[in-house]
Short mmCIF file of C-alpha atoms in Angstrom, two decimals:
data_model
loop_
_atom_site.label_atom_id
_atom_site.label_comp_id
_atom_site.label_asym_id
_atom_site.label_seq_id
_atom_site.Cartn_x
_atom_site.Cartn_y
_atom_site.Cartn_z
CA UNK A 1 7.11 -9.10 -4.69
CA UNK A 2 3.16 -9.21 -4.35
CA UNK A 3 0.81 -11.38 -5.82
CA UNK A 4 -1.62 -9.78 -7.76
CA UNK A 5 -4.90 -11.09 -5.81
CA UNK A 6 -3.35 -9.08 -2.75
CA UNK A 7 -2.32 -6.27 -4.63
CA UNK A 8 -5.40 -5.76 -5.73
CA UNK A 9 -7.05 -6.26 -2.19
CA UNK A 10 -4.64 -3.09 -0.89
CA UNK A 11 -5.82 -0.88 -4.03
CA UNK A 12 -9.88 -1.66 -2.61
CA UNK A 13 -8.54 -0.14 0.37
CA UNK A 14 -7.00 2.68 -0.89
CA UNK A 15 -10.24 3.06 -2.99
CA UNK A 16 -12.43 3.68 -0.08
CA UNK A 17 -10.31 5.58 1.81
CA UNK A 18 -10.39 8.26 -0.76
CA UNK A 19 -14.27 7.74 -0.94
CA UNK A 20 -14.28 8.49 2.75
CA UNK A 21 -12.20 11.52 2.52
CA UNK A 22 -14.08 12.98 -0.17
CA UNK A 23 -17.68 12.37 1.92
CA UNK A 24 -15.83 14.28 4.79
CA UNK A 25 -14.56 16.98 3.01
CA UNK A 26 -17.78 17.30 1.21
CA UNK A 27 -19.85 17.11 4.50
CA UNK A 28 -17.50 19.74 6.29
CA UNK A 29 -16.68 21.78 3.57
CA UNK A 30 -19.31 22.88 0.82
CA UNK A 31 -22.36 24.43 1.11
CA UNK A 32 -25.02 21.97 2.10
CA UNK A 33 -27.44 21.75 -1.14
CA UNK A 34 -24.08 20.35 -2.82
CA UNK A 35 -23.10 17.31 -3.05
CA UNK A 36 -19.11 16.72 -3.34
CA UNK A 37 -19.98 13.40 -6.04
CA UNK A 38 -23.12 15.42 -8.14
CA UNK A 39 -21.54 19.24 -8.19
CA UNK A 40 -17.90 18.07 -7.63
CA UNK A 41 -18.11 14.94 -10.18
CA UNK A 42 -15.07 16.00 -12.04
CA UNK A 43 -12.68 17.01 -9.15
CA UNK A 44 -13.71 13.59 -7.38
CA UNK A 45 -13.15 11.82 -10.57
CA UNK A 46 -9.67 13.30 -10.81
CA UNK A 47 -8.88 13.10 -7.16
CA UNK A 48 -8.86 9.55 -7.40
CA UNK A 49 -7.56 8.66 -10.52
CA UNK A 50 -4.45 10.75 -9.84
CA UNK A 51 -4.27 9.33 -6.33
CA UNK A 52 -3.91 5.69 -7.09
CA UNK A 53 -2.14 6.47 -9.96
CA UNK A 54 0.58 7.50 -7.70
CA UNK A 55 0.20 4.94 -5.28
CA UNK A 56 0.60 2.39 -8.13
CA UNK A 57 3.57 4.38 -9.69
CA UNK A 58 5.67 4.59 -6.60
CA UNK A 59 5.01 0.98 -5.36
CA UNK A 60 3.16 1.64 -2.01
CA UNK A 61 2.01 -1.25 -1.97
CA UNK A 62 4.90 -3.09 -0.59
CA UNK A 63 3.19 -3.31 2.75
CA UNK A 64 4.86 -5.36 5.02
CA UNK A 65 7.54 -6.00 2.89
CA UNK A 66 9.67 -3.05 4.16
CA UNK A 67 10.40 -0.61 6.38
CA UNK A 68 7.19 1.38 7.87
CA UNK A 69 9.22 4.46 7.33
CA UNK A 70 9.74 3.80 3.60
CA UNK A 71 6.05 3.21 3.35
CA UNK A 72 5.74 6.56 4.71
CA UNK A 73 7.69 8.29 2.45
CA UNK A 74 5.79 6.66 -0.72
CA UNK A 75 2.20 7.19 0.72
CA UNK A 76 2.85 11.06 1.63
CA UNK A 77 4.95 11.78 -1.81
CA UNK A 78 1.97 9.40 -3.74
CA UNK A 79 -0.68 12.11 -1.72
CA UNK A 80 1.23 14.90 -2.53
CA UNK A 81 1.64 14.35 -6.32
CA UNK A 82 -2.07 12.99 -6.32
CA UNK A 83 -3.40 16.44 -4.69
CA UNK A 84 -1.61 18.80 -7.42
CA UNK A 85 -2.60 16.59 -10.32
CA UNK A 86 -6.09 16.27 -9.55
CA UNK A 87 -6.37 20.00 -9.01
CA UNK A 88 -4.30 21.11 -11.62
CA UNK A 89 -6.89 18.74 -14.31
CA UNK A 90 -9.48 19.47 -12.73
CA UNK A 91 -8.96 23.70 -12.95
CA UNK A 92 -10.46 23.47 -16.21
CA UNK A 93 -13.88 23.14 -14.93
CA UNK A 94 -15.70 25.99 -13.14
CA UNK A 95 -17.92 24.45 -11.55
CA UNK A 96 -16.18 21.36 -10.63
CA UNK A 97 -13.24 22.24 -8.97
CA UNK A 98 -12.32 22.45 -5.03
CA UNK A 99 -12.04 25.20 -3.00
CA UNK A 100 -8.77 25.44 -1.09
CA UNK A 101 -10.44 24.83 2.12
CA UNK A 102 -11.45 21.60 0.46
CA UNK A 103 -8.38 20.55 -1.19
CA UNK A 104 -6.13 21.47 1.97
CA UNK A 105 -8.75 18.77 4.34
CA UNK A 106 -8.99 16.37 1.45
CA UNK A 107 -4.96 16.11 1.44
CA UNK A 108 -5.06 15.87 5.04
CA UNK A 109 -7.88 13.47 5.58
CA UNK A 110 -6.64 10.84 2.46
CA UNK A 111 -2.79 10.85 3.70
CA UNK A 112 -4.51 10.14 7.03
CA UNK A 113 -6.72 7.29 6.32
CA UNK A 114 -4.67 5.61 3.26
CA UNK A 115 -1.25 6.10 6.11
CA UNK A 116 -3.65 4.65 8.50
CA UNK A 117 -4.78 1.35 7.24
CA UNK A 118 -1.26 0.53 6.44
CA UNK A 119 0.13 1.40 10.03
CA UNK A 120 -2.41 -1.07 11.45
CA UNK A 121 -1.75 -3.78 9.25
CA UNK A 122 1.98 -3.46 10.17
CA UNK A 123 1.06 -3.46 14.15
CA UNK A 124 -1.75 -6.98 13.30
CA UNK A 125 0.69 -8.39 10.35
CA UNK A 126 1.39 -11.42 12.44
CA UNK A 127 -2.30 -12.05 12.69
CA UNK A 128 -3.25 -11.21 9.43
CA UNK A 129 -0.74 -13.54 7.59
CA UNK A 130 -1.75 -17.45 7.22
CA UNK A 131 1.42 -18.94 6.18
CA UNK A 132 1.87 -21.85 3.66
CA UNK A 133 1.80 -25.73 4.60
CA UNK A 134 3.60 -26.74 1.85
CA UNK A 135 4.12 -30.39 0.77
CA UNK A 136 7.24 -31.38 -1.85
CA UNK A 137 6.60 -34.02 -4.56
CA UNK A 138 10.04 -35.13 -5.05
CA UNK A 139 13.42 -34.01 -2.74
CA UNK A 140 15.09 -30.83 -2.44
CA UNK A 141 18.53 -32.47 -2.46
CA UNK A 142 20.40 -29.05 -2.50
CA UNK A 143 18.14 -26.81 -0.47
CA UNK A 144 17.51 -24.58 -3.58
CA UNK A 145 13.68 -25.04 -3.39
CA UNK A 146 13.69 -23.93 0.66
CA UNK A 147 16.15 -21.04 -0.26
CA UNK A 148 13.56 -20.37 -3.00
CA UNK A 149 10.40 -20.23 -0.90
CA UNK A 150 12.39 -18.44 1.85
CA UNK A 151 13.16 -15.61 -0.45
CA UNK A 152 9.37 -15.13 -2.43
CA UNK A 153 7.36 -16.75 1.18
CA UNK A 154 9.50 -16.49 4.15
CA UNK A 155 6.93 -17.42 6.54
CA UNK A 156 6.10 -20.35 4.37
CA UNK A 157 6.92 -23.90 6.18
CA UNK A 158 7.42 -27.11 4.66
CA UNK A 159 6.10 -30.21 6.09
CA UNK A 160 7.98 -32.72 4.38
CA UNK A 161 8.11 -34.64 0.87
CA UNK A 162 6.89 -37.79 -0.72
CA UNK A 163 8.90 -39.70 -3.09
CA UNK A 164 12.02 -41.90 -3.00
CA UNK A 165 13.35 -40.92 0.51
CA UNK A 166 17.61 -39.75 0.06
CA UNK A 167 19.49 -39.10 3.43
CA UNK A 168 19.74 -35.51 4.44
CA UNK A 169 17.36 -33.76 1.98
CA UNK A 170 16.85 -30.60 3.20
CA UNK A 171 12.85 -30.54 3.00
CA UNK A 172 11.78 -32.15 6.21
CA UNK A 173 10.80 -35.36 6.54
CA UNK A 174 10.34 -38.41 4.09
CA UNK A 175 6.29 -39.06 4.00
CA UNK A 176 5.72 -41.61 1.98
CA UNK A 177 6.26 -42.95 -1.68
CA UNK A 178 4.91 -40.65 -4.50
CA UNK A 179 1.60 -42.24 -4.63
CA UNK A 180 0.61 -41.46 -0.64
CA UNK A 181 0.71 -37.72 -1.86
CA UNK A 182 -2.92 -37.09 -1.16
CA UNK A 183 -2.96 -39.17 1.81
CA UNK A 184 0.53 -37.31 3.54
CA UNK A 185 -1.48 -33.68 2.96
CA UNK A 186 -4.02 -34.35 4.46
CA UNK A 187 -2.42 -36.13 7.29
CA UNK A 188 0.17 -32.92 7.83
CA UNK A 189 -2.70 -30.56 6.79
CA UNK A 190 -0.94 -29.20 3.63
CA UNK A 191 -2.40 -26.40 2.17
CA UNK A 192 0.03 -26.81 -0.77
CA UNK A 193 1.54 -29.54 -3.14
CA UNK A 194 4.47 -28.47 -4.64
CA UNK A 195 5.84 -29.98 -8.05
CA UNK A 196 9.54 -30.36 -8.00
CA UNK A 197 11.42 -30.91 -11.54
CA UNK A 198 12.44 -34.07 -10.79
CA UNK A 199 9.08 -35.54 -9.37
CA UNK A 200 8.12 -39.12 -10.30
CA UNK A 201 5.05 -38.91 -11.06
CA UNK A 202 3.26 -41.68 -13.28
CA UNK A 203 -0.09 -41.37 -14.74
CA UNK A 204 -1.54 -42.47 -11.68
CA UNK A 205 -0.34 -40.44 -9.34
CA UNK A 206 -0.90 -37.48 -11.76
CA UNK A 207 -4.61 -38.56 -12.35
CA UNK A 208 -4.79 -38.02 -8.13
CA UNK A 209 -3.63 -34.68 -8.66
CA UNK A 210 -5.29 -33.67 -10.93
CA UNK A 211 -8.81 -34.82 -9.08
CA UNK A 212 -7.26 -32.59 -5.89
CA UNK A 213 -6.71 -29.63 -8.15
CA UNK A 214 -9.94 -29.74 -9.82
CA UNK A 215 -11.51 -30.09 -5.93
CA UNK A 216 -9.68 -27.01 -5.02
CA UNK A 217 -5.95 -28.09 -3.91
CA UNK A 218 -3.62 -25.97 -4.11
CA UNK A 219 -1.42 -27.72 -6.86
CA UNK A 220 1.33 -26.17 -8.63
CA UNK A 221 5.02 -26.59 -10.61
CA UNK A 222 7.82 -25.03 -8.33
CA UNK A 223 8.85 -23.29 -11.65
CA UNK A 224 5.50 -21.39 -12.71
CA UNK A 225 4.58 -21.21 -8.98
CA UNK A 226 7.71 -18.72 -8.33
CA UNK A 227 7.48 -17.46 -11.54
CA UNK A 228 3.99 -16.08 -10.56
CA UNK A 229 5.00 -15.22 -7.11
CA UNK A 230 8.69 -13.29 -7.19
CA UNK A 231 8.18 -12.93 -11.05
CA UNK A 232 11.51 -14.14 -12.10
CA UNK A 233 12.19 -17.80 -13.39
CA UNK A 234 14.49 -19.37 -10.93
CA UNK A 235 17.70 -20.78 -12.87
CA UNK A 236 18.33 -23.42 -10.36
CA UNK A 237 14.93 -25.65 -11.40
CA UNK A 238 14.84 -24.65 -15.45
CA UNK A 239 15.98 -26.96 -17.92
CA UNK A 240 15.87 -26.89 -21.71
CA UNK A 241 12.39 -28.64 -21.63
CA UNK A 242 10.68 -26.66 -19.42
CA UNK A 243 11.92 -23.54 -21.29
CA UNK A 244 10.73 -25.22 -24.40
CA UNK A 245 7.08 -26.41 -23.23
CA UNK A 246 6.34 -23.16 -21.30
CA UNK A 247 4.01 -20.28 -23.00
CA UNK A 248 5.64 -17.03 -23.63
CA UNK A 249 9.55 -15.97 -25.45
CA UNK A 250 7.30 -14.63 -28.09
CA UNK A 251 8.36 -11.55 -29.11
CA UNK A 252 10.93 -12.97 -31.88
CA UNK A 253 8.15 -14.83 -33.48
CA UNK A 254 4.85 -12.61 -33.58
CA UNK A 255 5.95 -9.99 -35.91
CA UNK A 256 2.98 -7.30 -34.76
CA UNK A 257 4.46 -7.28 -31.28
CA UNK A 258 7.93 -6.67 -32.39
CA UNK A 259 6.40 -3.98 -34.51
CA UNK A 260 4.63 -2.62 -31.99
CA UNK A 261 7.86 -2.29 -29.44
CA UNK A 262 9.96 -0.40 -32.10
CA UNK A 263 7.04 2.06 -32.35
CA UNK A 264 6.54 3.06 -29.26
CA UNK A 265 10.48 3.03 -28.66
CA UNK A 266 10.37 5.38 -31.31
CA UNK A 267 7.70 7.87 -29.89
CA UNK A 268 8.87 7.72 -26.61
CA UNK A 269 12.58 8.46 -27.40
CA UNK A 270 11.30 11.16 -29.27
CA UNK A 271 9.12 12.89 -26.52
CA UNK A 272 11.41 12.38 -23.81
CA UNK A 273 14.23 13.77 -25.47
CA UNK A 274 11.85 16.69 -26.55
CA UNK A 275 11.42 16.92 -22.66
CA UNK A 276 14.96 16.65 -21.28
CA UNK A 277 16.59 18.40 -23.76
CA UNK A 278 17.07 21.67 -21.05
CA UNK A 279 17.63 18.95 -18.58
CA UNK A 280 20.18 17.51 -20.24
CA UNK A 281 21.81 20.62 -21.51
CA UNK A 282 22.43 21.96 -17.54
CA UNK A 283 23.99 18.68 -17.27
CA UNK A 284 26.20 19.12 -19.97
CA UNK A 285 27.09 22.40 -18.36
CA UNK A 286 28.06 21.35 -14.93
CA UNK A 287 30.01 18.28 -15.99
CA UNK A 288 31.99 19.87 -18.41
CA UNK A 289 32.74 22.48 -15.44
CA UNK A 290 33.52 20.06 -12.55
CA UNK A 291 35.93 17.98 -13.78
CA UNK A 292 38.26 17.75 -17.51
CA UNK A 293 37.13 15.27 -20.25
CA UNK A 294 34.00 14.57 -22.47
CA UNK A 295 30.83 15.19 -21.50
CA UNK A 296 29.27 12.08 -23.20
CA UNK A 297 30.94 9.05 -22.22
CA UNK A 298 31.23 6.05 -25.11
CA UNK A 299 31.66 2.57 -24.35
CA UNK A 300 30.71 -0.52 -26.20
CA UNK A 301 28.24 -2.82 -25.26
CA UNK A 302 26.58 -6.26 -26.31
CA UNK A 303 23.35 -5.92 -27.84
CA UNK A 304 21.09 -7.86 -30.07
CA UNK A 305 22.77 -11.22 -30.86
CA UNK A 306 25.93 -10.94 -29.25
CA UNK A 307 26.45 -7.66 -31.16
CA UNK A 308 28.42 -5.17 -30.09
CA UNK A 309 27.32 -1.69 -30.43
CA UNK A 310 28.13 2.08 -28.99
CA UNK A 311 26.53 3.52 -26.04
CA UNK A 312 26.12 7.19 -24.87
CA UNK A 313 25.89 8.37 -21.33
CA UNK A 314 27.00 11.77 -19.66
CA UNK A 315 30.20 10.66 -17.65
CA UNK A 316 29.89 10.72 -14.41
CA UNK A 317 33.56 9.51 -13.83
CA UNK A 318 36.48 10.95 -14.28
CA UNK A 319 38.07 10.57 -17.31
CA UNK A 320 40.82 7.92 -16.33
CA UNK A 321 38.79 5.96 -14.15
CA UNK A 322 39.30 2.91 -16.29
CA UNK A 323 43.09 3.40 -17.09
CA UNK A 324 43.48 0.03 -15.49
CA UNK A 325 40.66 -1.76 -17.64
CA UNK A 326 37.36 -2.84 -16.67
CA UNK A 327 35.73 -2.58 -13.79
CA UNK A 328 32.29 -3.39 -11.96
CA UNK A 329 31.27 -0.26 -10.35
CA UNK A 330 31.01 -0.53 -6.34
CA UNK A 331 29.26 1.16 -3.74
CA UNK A 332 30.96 4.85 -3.09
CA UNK A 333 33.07 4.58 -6.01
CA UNK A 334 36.11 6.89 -5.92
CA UNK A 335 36.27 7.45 -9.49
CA UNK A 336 32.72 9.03 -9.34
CA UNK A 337 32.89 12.54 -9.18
CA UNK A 338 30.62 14.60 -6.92
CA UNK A 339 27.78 15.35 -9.57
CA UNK A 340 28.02 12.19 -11.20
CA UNK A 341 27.34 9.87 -8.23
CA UNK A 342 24.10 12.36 -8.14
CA UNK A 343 22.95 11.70 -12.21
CA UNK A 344 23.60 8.15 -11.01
CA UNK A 345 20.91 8.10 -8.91
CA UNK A 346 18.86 9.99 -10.18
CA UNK A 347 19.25 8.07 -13.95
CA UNK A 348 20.09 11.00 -15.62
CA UNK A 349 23.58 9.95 -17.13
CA UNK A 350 21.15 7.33 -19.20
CA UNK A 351 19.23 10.24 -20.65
CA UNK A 352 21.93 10.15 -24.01
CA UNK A 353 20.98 6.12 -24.59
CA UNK A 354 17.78 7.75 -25.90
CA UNK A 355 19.77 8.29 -29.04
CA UNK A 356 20.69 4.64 -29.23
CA UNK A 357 16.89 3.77 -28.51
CA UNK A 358 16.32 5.99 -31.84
CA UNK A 359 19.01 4.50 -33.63
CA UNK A 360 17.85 0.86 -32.81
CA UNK A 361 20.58 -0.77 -30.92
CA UNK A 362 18.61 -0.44 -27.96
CA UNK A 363 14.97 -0.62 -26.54
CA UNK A 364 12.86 1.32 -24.22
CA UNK A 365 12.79 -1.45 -22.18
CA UNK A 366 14.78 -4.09 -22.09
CA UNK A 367 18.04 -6.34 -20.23
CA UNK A 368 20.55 -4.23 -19.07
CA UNK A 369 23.56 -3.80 -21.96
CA UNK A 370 26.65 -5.33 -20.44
CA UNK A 371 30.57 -5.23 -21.64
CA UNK A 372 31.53 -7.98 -23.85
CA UNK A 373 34.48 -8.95 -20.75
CA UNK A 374 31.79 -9.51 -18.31
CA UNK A 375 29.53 -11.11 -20.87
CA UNK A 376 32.44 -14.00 -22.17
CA UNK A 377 33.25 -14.27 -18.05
CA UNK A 378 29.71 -14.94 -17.43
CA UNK A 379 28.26 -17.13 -19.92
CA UNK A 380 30.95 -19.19 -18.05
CA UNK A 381 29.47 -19.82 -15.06
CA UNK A 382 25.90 -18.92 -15.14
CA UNK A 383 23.25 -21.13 -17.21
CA UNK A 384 21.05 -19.39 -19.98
CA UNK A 385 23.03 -15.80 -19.45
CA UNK A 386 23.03 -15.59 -23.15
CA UNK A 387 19.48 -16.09 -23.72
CA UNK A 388 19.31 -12.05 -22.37
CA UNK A 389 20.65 -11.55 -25.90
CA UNK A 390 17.56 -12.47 -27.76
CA UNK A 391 16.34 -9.37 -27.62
CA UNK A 392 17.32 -5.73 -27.74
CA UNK A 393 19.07 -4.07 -24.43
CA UNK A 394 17.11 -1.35 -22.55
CA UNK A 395 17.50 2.30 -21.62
CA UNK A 396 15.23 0.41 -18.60
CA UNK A 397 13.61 -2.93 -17.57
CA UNK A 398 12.10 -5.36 -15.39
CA UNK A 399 15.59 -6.09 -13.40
CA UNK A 400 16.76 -2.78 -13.42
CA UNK A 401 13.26 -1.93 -11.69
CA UNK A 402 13.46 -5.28 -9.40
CA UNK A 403 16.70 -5.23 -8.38
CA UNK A 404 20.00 -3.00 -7.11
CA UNK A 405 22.27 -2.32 -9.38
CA UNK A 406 24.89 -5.13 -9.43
CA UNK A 407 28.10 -6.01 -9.23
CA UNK A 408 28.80 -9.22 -8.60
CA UNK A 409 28.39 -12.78 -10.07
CA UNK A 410 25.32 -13.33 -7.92
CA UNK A 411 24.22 -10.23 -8.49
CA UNK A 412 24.17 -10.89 -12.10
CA UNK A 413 22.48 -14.48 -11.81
CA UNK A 414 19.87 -12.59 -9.84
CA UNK A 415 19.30 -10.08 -12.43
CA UNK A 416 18.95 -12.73 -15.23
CA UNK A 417 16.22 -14.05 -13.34
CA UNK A 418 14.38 -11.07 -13.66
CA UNK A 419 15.71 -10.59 -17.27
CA UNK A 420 14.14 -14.14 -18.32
CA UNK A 421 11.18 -13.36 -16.66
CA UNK A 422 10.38 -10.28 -18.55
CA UNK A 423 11.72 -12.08 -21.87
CA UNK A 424 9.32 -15.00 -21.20
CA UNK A 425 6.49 -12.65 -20.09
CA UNK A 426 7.22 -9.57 -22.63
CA UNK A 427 3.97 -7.67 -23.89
CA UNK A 428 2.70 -3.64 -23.64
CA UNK A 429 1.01 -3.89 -20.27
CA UNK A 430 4.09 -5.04 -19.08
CA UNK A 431 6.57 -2.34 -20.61
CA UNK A 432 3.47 -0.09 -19.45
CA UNK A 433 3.98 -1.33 -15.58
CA UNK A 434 7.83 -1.00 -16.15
CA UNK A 435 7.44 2.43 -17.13
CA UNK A 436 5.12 2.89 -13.92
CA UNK A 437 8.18 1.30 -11.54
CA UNK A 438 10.74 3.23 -13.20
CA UNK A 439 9.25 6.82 -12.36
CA UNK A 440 9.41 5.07 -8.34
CA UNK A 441 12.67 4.15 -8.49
CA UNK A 442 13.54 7.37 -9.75
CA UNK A 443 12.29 8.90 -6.83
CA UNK A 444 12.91 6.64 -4.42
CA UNK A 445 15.90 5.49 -5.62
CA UNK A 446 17.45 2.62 -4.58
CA UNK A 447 21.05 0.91 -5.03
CA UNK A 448 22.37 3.16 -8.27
CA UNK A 449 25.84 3.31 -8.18
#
């Protein structure tokens, strides 16, 4: 995950890169009593709006984060889907549109320079990252908080911990009682104080931090700080309290959002199924054709309040593949047959749940709809798992966008990380950037099973 700040910092980028193509293609291009922004206003409008559009839809912003090769593939499919949007809106207008001459250089120059930037920040990303100084109030007794910050800031370091000192606390070295906070950070030059759960802090001590915040510290909760960082609560530092005192889990009691949710699961089942329906019918076909058995698949699921409910998706098994009970799907599955393993990753064999979105047992968006055996296993051993229960599974959803499909205990602990984090955070612009991610992972698919 990104932060926001930096995010935003890579879309500037983008942002003039496009303005410099468009200036060159202008220049080289048109006739030269035109002017690409004045004559061309609408096809420059377009060409940029569809081009970070794309960039933001397919996540190629990850810079740094993974392979430069992937990158590649996101930039040139984001340039590619940008070019034919932003010619095909901006057709319309005679006297606004591109040439082909200028279209074919604008693709060429905008893939360049937006493929560019990113390419040099890979070869300088040693010198361009300042990593974290990071000083613990209270101990990391387990090594969850360094496993924590390895995972959302892996080139983060932490200099050590104030508090009461206990023998081989995985957090460097003891510093100091609680109340030589300000003076340890400065002393190991810590450009962070991080709150652990169990901090002491007194009102003195908190006054201090307080006056270093408001002076420009860096001050912050391990809990919201990774919250706002990986964007998923970590289960190993929540507690009841925490949970309780922190803003958000409001959907259940502000009525106009809930409203608001079932509406626009509504419409959107609607259109989509208005969309797919030829889609889905060629499916049909070729399942029915490749191997015997149903072409909708039916299995029950837990919803809303522990509730079990039907769900519909085109099987992509065959039809005994659970004649020994249930199973967790695995990577290369032999019970998948040929064209399921490719609806699979594609999503299509969740294009039926639509029909549940319409009905109401499920959401747009939402936790992923387990089996009531894995559910009763897992509530078990995992803390909070049945707080993903509050509210309606979905058809698709922050984990499912975040994370590979699962199939293990860990792999579900993960996921309700992400699920709580959505819960907690839940509101349109965030169903609105889910949509956005799950049009990426659709093409660039990634761990479907």
């Amino acid at each position: 995950m990104i932060s926001a700040y930096r995010r935003a910092l890579l879309q500037v980028l983008d942002f003039f890169c496009l303005l410099l193509a468009l200036v060159i293609s202008g220049l080289t291009t048109i006739a030269p009593d035109l002017g690409i922004f004045q004559d061309y206003t609408g096809a420059s409008l377009f060409t940029v709006f569809f081009y970070l559009l794309f960039f933001y839809i397919l996540d190629a912003y990850s810079v740094g984060m993974e392979d430069f090769k992937e990158t590649t593939g996101r930039v040139l499919v984001a340039c590619v889907l940008g070019i034919i949007s932003s010619a095909t809106a901006s057709y319309a207008f005679d006297h606004w549109r591109f040439d082909r001459e200028t279209l074919s250089l604008l693709f060429a120059l905008s893939l360049l320079f937006c493929l560019g930037w990113r390419w040099l920040y890979y070869l300088n990303a040693e010198k361009l990252t300042h990593p974290l100084r990071i000083l613990l109030v209270g101990a990391d007794r387990t090594g969850k908080v360094r496993q924590l910050l390895a995972e959302g800031l892996p080139k983060a370091s932490i200099v050590g911990y104030v508090g009461e000192p206990v023998a081989d606390a995985e957090c460097g070295p003891h510093l100091g009682a609680s109340f030589m906070v300000l003076s340890a950070a400065k002393e190991k030059q810590a450009t962070m104080i991080l709150l652990l759960p169990d901090a002491p802090l007194d009102d003195d001590i908190a006054h201090e931090l307080l006056e270093a915040k408001l002076h420009g510290s860096m001050v912050v909760d391990i809990r919201s700080f990774y919250e706002h960082v990986v964007k998923r609560l970590p289960l190993s530092q929540i507690n009841d309290e925490w949970l309780l005192s922190a803003e958000g889990f409001s959907l259940n009691t502000r009525g106009s959002l809930r409203r608001l949710k079932r509406a626009s699961d509504v419409f959107i089942s609607l259109v989509l199924l208005v969309l797919a329906s030829p889609l889905m019918l060629i499916s049909a076909l070729i399942i029915r054709l490749e191997s015997p058995g149903p072409v909708i698949y039916k299995q029950d699921r837990v919803g809303l309040h522990e509730r079990e409910f039907t769900v519909y998706k085109f099987r992509s098994m065959r039809q005994d593949a659970e004649k020994n009970g249930a199973v967790w799907a695995s990577a290369h599955d032999a019970r998948v047959t040929r064209f399921g393993r490719f609806i699979r990753k594609v999503r299509i064999d969740e294009l039926p749940q639509l029909i549940n979105v319409l009905k109401g047992d499920m959401s747009f968006i939402g936790p992923r709809p387990e089996r009531m055996a894995f559910v009763r296993e897992l509530k078990k051993t995992i803390p909070y798992y049945g707080l993903r229960h509050t509210v309606k599974p979905g058809l698709t959803g922050w984990a499912q966008v975040c994370y590979p499909y699962g199939a293990t205990e860990d792999d579900a602990r993960r996921k309700l990380e992400y699920d709580l984090y959505y819960i907690k955070n839940m509101s349109l612009l965030l169903d609105i950037h889910i949509i956005f991610k799950t049009v990426g992972v659709v093409l660039f698919p990634k761990g479907a099973r």
